[in-house]
Coordinates of C-alpha atoms and ligand atoms in Angstrom, one line a residue:
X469 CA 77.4 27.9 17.5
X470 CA 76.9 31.4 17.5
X471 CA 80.9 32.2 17.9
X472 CA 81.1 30.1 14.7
X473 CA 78.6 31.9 12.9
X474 CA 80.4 35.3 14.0
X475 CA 84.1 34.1 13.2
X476 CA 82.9 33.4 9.8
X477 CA 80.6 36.4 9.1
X478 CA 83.7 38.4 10.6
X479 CA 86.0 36.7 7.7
X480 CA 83.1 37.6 5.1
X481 CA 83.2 41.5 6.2
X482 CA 86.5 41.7 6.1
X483 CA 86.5 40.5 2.6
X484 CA 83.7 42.1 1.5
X485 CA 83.9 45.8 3.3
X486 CA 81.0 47.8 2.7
X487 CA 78.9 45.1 0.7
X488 CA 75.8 44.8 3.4
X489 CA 73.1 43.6 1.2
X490 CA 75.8 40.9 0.5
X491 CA 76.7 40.5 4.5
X492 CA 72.6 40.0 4.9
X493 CA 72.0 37.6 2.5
X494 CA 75.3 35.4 3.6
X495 CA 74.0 35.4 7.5
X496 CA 70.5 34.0 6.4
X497 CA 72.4 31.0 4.8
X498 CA 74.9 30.8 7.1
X499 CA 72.8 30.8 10.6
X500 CA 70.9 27.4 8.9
X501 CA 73.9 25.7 7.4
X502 CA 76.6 25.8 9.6
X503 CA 74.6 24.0 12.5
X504 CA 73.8 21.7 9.1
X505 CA 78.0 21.6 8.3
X506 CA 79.0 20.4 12.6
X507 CA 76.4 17.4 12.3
X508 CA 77.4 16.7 8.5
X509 CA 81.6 17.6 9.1
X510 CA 82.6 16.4 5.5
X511 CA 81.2 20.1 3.9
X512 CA 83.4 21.9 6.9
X513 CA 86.7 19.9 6.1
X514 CA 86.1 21.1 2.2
X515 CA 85.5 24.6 3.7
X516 CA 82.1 24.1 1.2
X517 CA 80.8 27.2 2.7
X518 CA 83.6 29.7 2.7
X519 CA 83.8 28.5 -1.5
X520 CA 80.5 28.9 -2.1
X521 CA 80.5 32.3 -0.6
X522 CA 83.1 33.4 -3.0
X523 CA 82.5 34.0 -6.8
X524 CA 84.2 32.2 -9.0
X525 CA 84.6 35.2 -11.2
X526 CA 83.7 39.4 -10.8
X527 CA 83.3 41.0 -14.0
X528 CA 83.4 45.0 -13.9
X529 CA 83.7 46.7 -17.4
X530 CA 82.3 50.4 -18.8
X531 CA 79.3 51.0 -20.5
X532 CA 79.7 54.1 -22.7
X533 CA 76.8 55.4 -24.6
X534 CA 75.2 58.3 -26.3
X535 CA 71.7 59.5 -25.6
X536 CA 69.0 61.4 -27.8
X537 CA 70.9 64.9 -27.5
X538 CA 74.2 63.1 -28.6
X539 CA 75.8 63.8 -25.6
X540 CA 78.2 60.8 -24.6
X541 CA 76.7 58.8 -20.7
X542 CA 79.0 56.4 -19.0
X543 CA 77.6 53.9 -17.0
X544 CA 79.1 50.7 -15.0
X545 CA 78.4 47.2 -16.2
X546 CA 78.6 43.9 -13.9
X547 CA 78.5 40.3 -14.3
X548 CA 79.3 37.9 -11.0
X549 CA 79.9 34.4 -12.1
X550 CA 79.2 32.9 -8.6
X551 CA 78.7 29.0 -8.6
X552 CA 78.8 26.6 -11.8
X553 CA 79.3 23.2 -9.8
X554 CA 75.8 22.3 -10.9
X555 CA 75.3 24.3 -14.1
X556 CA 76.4 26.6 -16.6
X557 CA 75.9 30.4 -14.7
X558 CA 72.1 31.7 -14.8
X559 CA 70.6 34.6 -13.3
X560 CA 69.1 38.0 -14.3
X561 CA 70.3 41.6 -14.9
X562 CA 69.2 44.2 -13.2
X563 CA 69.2 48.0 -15.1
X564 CA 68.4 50.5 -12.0
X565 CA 70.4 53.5 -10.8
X566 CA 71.0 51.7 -7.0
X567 CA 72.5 48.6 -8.8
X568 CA 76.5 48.0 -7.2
X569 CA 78.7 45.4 -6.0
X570 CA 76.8 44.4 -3.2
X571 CA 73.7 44.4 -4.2
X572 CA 74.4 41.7 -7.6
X573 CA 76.4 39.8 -5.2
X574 CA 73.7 38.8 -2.9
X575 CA 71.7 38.4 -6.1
X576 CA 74.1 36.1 -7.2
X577 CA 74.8 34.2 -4.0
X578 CA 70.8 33.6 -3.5
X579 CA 70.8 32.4 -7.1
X580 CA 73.1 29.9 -6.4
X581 CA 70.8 27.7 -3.8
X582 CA 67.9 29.1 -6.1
X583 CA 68.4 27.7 -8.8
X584 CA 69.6 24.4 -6.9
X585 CA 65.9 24.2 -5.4
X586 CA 64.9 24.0 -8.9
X587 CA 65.6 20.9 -10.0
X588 CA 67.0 21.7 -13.0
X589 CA 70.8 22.1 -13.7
X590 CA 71.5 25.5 -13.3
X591 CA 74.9 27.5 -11.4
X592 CA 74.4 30.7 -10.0
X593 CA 75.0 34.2 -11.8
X594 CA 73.7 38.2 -11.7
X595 CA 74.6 41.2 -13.5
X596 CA 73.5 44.6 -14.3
X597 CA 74.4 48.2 -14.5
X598 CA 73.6 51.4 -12.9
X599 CA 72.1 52.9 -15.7
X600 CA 69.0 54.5 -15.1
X601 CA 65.6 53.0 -18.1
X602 CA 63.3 56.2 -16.0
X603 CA 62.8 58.2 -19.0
X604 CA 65.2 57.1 -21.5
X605 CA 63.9 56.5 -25.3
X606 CA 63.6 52.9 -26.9
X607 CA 66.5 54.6 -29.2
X608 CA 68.8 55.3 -25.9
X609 CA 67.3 51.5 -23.9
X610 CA 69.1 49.9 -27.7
X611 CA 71.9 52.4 -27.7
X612 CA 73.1 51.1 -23.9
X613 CA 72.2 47.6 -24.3
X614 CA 74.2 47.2 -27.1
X615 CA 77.3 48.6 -25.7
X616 CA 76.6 46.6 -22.6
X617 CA 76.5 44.0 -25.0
X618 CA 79.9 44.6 -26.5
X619 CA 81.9 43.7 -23.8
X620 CA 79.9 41.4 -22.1
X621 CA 79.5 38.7 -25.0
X622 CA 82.9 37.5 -24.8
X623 CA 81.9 36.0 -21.0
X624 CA 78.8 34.6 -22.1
X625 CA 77.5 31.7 -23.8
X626 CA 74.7 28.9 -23.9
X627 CA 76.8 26.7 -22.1
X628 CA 79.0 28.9 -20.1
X629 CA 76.7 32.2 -18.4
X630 CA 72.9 32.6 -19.4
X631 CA 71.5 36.2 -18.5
X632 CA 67.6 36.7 -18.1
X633 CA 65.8 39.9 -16.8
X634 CA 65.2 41.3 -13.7
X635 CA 64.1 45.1 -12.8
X636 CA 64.6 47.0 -15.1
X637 CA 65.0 43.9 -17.6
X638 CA 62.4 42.7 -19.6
X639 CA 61.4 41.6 -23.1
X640 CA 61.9 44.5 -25.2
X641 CA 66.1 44.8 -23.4
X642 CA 66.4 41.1 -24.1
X643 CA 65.9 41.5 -27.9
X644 CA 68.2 44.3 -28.1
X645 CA 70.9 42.4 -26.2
X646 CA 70.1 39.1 -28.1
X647 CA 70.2 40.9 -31.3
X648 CA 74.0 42.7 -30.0
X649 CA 75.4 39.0 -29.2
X650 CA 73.9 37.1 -32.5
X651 CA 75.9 40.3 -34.4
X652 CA 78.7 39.8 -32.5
X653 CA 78.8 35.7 -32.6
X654 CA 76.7 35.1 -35.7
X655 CA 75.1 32.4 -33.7
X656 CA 71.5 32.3 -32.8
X657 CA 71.6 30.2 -29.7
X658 CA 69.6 30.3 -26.0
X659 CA 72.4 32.8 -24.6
X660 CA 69.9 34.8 -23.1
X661 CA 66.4 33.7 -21.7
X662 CA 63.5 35.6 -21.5
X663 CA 63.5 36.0 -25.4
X664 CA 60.2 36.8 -27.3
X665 CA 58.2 33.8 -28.6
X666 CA 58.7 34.2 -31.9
X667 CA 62.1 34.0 -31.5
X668 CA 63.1 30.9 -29.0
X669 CA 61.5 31.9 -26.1
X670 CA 59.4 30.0 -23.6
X671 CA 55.5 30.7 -23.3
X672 CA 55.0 32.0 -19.8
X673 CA 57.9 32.9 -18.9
X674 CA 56.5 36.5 -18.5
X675 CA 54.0 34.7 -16.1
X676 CA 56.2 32.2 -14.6
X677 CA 57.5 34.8 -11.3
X678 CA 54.3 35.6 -10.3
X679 CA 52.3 32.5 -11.0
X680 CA 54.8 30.6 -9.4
X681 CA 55.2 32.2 -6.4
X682 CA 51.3 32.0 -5.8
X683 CA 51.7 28.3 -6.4
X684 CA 54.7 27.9 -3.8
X685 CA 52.1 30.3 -1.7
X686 CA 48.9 27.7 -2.4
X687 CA 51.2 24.8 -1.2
X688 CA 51.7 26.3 1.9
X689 CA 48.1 27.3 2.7
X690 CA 46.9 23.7 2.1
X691 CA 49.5 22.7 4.9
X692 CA 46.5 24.3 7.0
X693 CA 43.8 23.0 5.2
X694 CA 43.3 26.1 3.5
X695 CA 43.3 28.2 -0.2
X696 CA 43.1 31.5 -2.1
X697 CA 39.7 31.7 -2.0
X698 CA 37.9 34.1 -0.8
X699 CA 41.3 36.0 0.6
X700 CA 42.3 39.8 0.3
X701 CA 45.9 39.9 -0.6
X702 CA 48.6 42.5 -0.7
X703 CA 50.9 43.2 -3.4
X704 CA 53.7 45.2 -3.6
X705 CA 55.4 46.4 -6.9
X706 CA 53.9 46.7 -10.5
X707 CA 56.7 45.5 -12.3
X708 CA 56.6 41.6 -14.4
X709 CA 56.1 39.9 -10.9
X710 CA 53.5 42.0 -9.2
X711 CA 51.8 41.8 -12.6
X712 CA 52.0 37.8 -12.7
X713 CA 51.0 37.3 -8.6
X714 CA 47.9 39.7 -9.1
X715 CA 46.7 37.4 -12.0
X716 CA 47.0 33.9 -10.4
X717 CA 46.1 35.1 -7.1
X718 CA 42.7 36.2 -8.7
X719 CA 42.6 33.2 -11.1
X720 CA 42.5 31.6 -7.5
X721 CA 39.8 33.0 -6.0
X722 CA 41.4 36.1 -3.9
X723 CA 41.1 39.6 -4.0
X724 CA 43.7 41.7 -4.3
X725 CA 43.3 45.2 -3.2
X726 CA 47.0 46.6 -4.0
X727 CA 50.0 47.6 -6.0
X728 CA 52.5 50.1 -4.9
X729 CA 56.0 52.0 -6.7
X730 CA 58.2 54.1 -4.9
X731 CA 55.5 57.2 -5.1
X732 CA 53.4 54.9 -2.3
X733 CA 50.8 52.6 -2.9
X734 CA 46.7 52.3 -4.2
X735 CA 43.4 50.3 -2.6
X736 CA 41.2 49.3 -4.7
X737 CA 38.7 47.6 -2.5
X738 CA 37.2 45.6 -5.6
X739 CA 40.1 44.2 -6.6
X740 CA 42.6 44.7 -9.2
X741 CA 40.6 42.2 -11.8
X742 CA 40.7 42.3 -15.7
X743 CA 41.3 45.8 -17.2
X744 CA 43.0 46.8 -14.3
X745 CA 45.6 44.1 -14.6
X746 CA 46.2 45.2 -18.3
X747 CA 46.4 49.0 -17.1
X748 CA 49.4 47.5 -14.7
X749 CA 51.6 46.6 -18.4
X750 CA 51.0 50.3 -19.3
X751 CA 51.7 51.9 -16.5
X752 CA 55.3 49.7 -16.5
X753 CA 55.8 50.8 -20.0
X754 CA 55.5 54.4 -19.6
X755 CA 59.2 54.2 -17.8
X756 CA 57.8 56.6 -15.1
X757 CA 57.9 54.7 -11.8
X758 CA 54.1 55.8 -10.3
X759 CA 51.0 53.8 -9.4
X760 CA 49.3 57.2 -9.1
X761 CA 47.6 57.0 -12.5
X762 CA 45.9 53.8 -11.3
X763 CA 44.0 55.9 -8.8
X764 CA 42.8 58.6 -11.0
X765 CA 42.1 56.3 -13.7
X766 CA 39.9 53.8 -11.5
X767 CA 38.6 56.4 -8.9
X768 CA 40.7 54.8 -6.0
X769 CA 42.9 56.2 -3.5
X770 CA 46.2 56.8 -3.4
X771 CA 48.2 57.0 -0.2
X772 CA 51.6 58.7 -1.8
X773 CA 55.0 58.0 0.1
X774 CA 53.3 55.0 2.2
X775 CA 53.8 50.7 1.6
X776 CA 50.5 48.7 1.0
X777 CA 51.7 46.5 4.6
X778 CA 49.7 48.7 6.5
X779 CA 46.3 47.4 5.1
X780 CA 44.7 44.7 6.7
X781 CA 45.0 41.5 4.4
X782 CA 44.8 37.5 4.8
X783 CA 48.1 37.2 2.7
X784 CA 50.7 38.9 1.5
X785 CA 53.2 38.9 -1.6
X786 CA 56.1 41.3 -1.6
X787 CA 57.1 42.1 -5.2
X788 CA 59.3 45.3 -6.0
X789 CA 62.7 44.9 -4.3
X790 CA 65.2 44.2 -1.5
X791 CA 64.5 45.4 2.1
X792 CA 61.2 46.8 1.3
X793 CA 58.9 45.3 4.4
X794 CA 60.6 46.7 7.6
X795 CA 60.2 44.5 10.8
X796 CA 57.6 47.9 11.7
X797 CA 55.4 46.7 8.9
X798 CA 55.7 43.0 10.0
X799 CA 54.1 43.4 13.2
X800 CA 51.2 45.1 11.7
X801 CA 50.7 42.6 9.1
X802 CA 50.6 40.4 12.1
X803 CA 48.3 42.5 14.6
X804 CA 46.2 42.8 11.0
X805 CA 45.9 38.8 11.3
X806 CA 47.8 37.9 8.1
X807 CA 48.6 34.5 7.7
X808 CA 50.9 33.9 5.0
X809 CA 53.4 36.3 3.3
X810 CA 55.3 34.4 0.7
X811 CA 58.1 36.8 -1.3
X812 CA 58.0 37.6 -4.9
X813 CA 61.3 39.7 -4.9
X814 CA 64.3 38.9 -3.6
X815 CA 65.1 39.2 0.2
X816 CA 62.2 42.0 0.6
X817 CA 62.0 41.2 3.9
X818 CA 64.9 42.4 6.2
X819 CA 66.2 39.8 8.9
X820 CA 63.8 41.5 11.9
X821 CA 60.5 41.4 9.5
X822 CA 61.6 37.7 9.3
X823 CA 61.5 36.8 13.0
X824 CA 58.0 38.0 13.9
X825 CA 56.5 36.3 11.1
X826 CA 58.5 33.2 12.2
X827 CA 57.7 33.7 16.0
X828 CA 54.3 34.2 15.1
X829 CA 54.1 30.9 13.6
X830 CA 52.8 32.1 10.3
X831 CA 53.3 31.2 7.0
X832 CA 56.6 32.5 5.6
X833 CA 58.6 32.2 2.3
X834 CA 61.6 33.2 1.4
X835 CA 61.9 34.5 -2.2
X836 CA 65.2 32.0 -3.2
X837 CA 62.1 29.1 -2.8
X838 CA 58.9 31.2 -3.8
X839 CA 60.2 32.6 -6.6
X840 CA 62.5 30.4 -8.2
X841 CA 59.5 29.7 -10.5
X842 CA 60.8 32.6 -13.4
X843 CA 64.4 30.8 -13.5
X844 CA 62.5 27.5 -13.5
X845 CA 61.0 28.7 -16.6
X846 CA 64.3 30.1 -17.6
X847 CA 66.1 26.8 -17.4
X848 CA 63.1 24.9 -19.2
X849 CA 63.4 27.7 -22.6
X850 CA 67.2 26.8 -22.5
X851 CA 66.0 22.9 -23.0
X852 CA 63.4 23.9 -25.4
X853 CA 66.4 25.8 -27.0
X854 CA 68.9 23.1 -27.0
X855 CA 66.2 20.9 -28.4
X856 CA 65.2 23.6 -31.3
X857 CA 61.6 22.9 -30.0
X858 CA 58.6 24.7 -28.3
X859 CA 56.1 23.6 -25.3
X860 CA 52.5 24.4 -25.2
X861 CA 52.0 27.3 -22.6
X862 CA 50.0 24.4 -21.0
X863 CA 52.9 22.3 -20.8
X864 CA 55.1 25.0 -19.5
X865 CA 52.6 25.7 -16.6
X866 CA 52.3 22.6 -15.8
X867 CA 55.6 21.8 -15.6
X868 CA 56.2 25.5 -13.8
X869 CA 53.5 23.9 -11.0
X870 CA 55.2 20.9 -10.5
X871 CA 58.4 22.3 -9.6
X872 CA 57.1 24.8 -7.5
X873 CA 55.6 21.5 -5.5
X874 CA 58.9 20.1 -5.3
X875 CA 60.3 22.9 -4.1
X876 CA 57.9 22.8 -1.3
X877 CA 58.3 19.5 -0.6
X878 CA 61.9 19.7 -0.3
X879 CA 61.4 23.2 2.3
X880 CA 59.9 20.8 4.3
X881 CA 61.6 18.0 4.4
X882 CA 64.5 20.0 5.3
X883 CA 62.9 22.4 7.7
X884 CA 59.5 20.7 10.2
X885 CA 60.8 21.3 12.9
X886 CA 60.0 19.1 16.0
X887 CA 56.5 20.6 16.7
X888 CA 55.7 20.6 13.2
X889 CA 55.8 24.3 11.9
X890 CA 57.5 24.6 9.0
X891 CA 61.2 26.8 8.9
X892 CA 60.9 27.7 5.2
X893 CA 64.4 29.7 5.4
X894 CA 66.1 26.3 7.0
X895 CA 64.5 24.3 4.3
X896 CA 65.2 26.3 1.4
X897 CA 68.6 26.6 2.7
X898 CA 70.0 23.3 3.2
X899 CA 68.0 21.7 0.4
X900 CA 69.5 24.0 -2.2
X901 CA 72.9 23.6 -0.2
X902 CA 73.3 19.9 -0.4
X903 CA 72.9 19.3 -4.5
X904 CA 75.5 22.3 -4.8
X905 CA 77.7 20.8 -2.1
X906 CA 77.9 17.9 -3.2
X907 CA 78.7 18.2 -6.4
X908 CA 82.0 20.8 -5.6
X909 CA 82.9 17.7 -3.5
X910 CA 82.5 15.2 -6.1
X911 CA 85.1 17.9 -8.5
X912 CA 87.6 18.3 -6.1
X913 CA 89.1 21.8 -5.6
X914 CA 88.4 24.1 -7.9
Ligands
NDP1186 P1 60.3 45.2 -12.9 O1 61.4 46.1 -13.4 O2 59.3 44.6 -13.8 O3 59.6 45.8 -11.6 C1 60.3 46.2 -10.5 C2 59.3 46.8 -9.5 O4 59.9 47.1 -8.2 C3 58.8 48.1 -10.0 O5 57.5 48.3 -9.4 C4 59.9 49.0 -9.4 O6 59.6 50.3 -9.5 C5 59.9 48.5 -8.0 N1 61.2 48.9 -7.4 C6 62.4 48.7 -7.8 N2 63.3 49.2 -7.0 C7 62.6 49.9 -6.1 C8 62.9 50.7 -5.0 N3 64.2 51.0 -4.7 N4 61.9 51.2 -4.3 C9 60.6 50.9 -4.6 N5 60.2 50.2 -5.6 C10 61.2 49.7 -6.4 O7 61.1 44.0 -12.1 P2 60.6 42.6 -11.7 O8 59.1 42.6 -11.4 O9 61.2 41.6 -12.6 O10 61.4 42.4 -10.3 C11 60.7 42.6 -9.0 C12 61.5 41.8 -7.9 O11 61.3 40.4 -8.3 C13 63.0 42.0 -7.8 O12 63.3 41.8 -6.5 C14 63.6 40.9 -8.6 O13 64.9 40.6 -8.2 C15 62.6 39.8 -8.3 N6 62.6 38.7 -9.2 C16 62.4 38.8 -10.6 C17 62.3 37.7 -11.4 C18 62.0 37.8 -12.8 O14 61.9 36.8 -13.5 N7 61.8 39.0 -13.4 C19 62.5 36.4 -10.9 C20 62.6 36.3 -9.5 C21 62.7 37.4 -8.7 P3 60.8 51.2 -10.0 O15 61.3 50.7 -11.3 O16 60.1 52.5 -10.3 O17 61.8 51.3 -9.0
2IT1187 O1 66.0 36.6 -9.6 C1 65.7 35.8 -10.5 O2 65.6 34.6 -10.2 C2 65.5 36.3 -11.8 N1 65.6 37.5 -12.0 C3 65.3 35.4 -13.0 C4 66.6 34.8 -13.5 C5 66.6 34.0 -14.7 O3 67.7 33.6 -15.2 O4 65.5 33.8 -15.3

């Protein structure tokens, strides 16, 4: 088996040189589904997996712009149609200054078996651009997002790609970008989701990240008999996820003691409750990547340059971005006695983090099942779109908590292993692999 795995990782590098967010996120799938692919042979012979694992279309374009002093930026623009067997292409975009190649294209591929897990019919897609929002104007955010707009409408459509956020990407780059395409198209349709309320978006999808991911996290602490309550949890990030997790996880009954950016991290031994939470929108709007402020502001301390793992917490909830908890910070969340870490981001724990939290037999998530709710949300505003209609925020969360339950239902149907521990990575894995599969083998080859 693990020649197989090797043979086909090799082909991957070879295609993909230099891509290694890319190479990780393709060896995480493909360790759980080619043992799946030699007892179910049909996929193989359809070479499912060496398909999937290619996008159906890269788009690279330029992104030229002209900031406050009038003097002309270019930046690079990105959108990777990965997987529409299932779906019309969904998936964020990501504005940061790290954003390439391989880092949109193991967006993309996660999105694929993400969206999948959802339920709802979704393909896979990501985009983005290297542009930097860290101290730019609202004038200069408009300024790029229309030119990114520009050339990226002609790909797009309601029933072709749908772009959401992601870092970097939230409500106020959404209008701008929704305003560039309805200019462009003179249609006002759901090509983009994460729009404002007023103006065909879904209630709580700023929520739905965070919320669901403490749902996905709830379902898998009453496998043990056991809840929020009462629990000190860490989070990582302040962005729209951190934000969303540190609200449910209170609504629930836990404490949670911190947030971190890349300046390091704060404790707030009474929690991060009410005001606090509020202060967390602020400090994301200020466009100056620090959680220091929190610390003056509420008389806490500050521990600059350092990740919140070290802190000794019942559960905990990565939230900023890839390859942030190292397989150093894993063992001490273990030797700290954590029990459940369920991820918020996408793939924030690198491979070795993974294994001692699965050796240890605790409770572990990866982010393509716990945090599928946002997209959930994403694909219900494109029905409420297509229906010209609006659900309560009730509704919405409701909805948003059933499907994180399927989700988790399906992990483990697909992953108990014989002893009974649950293999989230296997079950997200092959459950989001067999909808997808099936249906490129139902549409021949394409
Ligand atoms: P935001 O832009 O709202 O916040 C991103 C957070 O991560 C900020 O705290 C940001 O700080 C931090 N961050 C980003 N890059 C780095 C870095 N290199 N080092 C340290 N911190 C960093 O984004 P979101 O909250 O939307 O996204 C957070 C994560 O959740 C991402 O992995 C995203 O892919 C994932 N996600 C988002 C969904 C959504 O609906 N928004 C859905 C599912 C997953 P800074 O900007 O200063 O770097
Ligand atoms: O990573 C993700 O799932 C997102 N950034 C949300 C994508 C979406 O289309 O809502």
């Amino acid at each position: 088996m693990t020649d197989k795995i090797n043979k086909f990782m090799e082909g991957i590098i070879a295609r993909n040189a230099g891509e290694k967010e890319f190479h990780q996120a393709v060896l995480e799938v493909a360790e759980v589904i080619i043992p799946f692919i030699e007892e179910n042979p049909v996929y193989g012979e359809a070479k499912i997996l060496e398909r999937l694992s290619e996008p159906e279309r890269t788009i690279m374009f330029r992104v030229p712009w002209q900031d406050d002093k009038g003097e002309i930026q270019i930046n690079k623009g990105y959108r990777i149609e990965f997987n529409s067997a299932i779906g019309p292409y969904k998936g964020g975009l990501r504005f940061h200054p790290s954003v390439n190649l391989s880092i949109l294209k193991f967006l993309g591929f996660e999105q694929i078996l993400k969206n999948s897990l959802t339920t709802l019919p979704m393909g896979g897609g990501k985009g983005g651009s290297d542009f930097n929002p860290k101290g730019k104007s609202d004038n200069e955010v408009m300024r790029f997002c229309q030119s990114f707009m520009s050339e990226l409408f002609r790909h797009i459509g309601p029933n072709t790609d749908v772009p959401a956020g992601d870092i970097g990407v939230g409500g106020r780059e959404i209008g701008f970008l929704f305003g560039q395409y309805k200019r462009l198209r003179n249609e006002f349709t759901g090509v983009l989701t994460g729009k404002g309320r007023e103006w065909g978006g879904s209630l709580m999808r700023p929520e739905a990240t965070g919320f669901g991911n403490v749902y996905f996290a709830k379902e898998m602490l009453e496998t043990k008999g056991d809840s929020f309550e009462g629990k000190t949890v860490a989070v990582s990030g302040f962005g729209n996820v951190a934000w969303g997790a540190v609200t449910k996880a209170g609504e629930l009954g836990a404490k949670v003691v911190t947030i971190s950016g890349p300046d390091g991290y704060i404790y707030d031994p009474n929690g991060i409750t009410g005001d606090k939470i509020e202060y967390m929108l602020e400090l994301r709007a200020t466009n100056n990547d620090v959680v220091r402020p929190y610390a003056e502001k509420f008389g806490v301390e500050f521990f600059a340059g350092k990740k919140p793992w070290e802190q000794k917490v019942d559960i905990a909830l990565p939230c900023a971005t890839q390859n942030e908890l190292l397989v150093d910070d894993a063992k001490q969340l273990v030797n700290n006695g954590v029990i459940c870490v369920s991820e918020g981001a996408n793939m924030p724990c690198t491979p070795d983090a993974i294994n001692v939290f699965q050796e240890a037999k605790i409770l572990y998530a990866p982010g393509k099942a716990s945090n599928a709710g946002g997209v959930a949300v994403s694909g219900l505003e494109m029905s409420q779109n297509s229906l010209r209609y609006g659900w309560t925020s009730e509704e919405v969360d409701k909805k948003l908590h059933e499907i994180m339950k399927d989700i988790h239902e399906s992990c483990k149907k697909y992953g108990t292993d014989a002893n009974g521990y649950v293999d989230y990575v296997k079950g997200a894995n092959i459950a989001g692999f067999v909808k997808v599969a099936d249906a490129m083998l139902a549409q021949g080859l394409v």
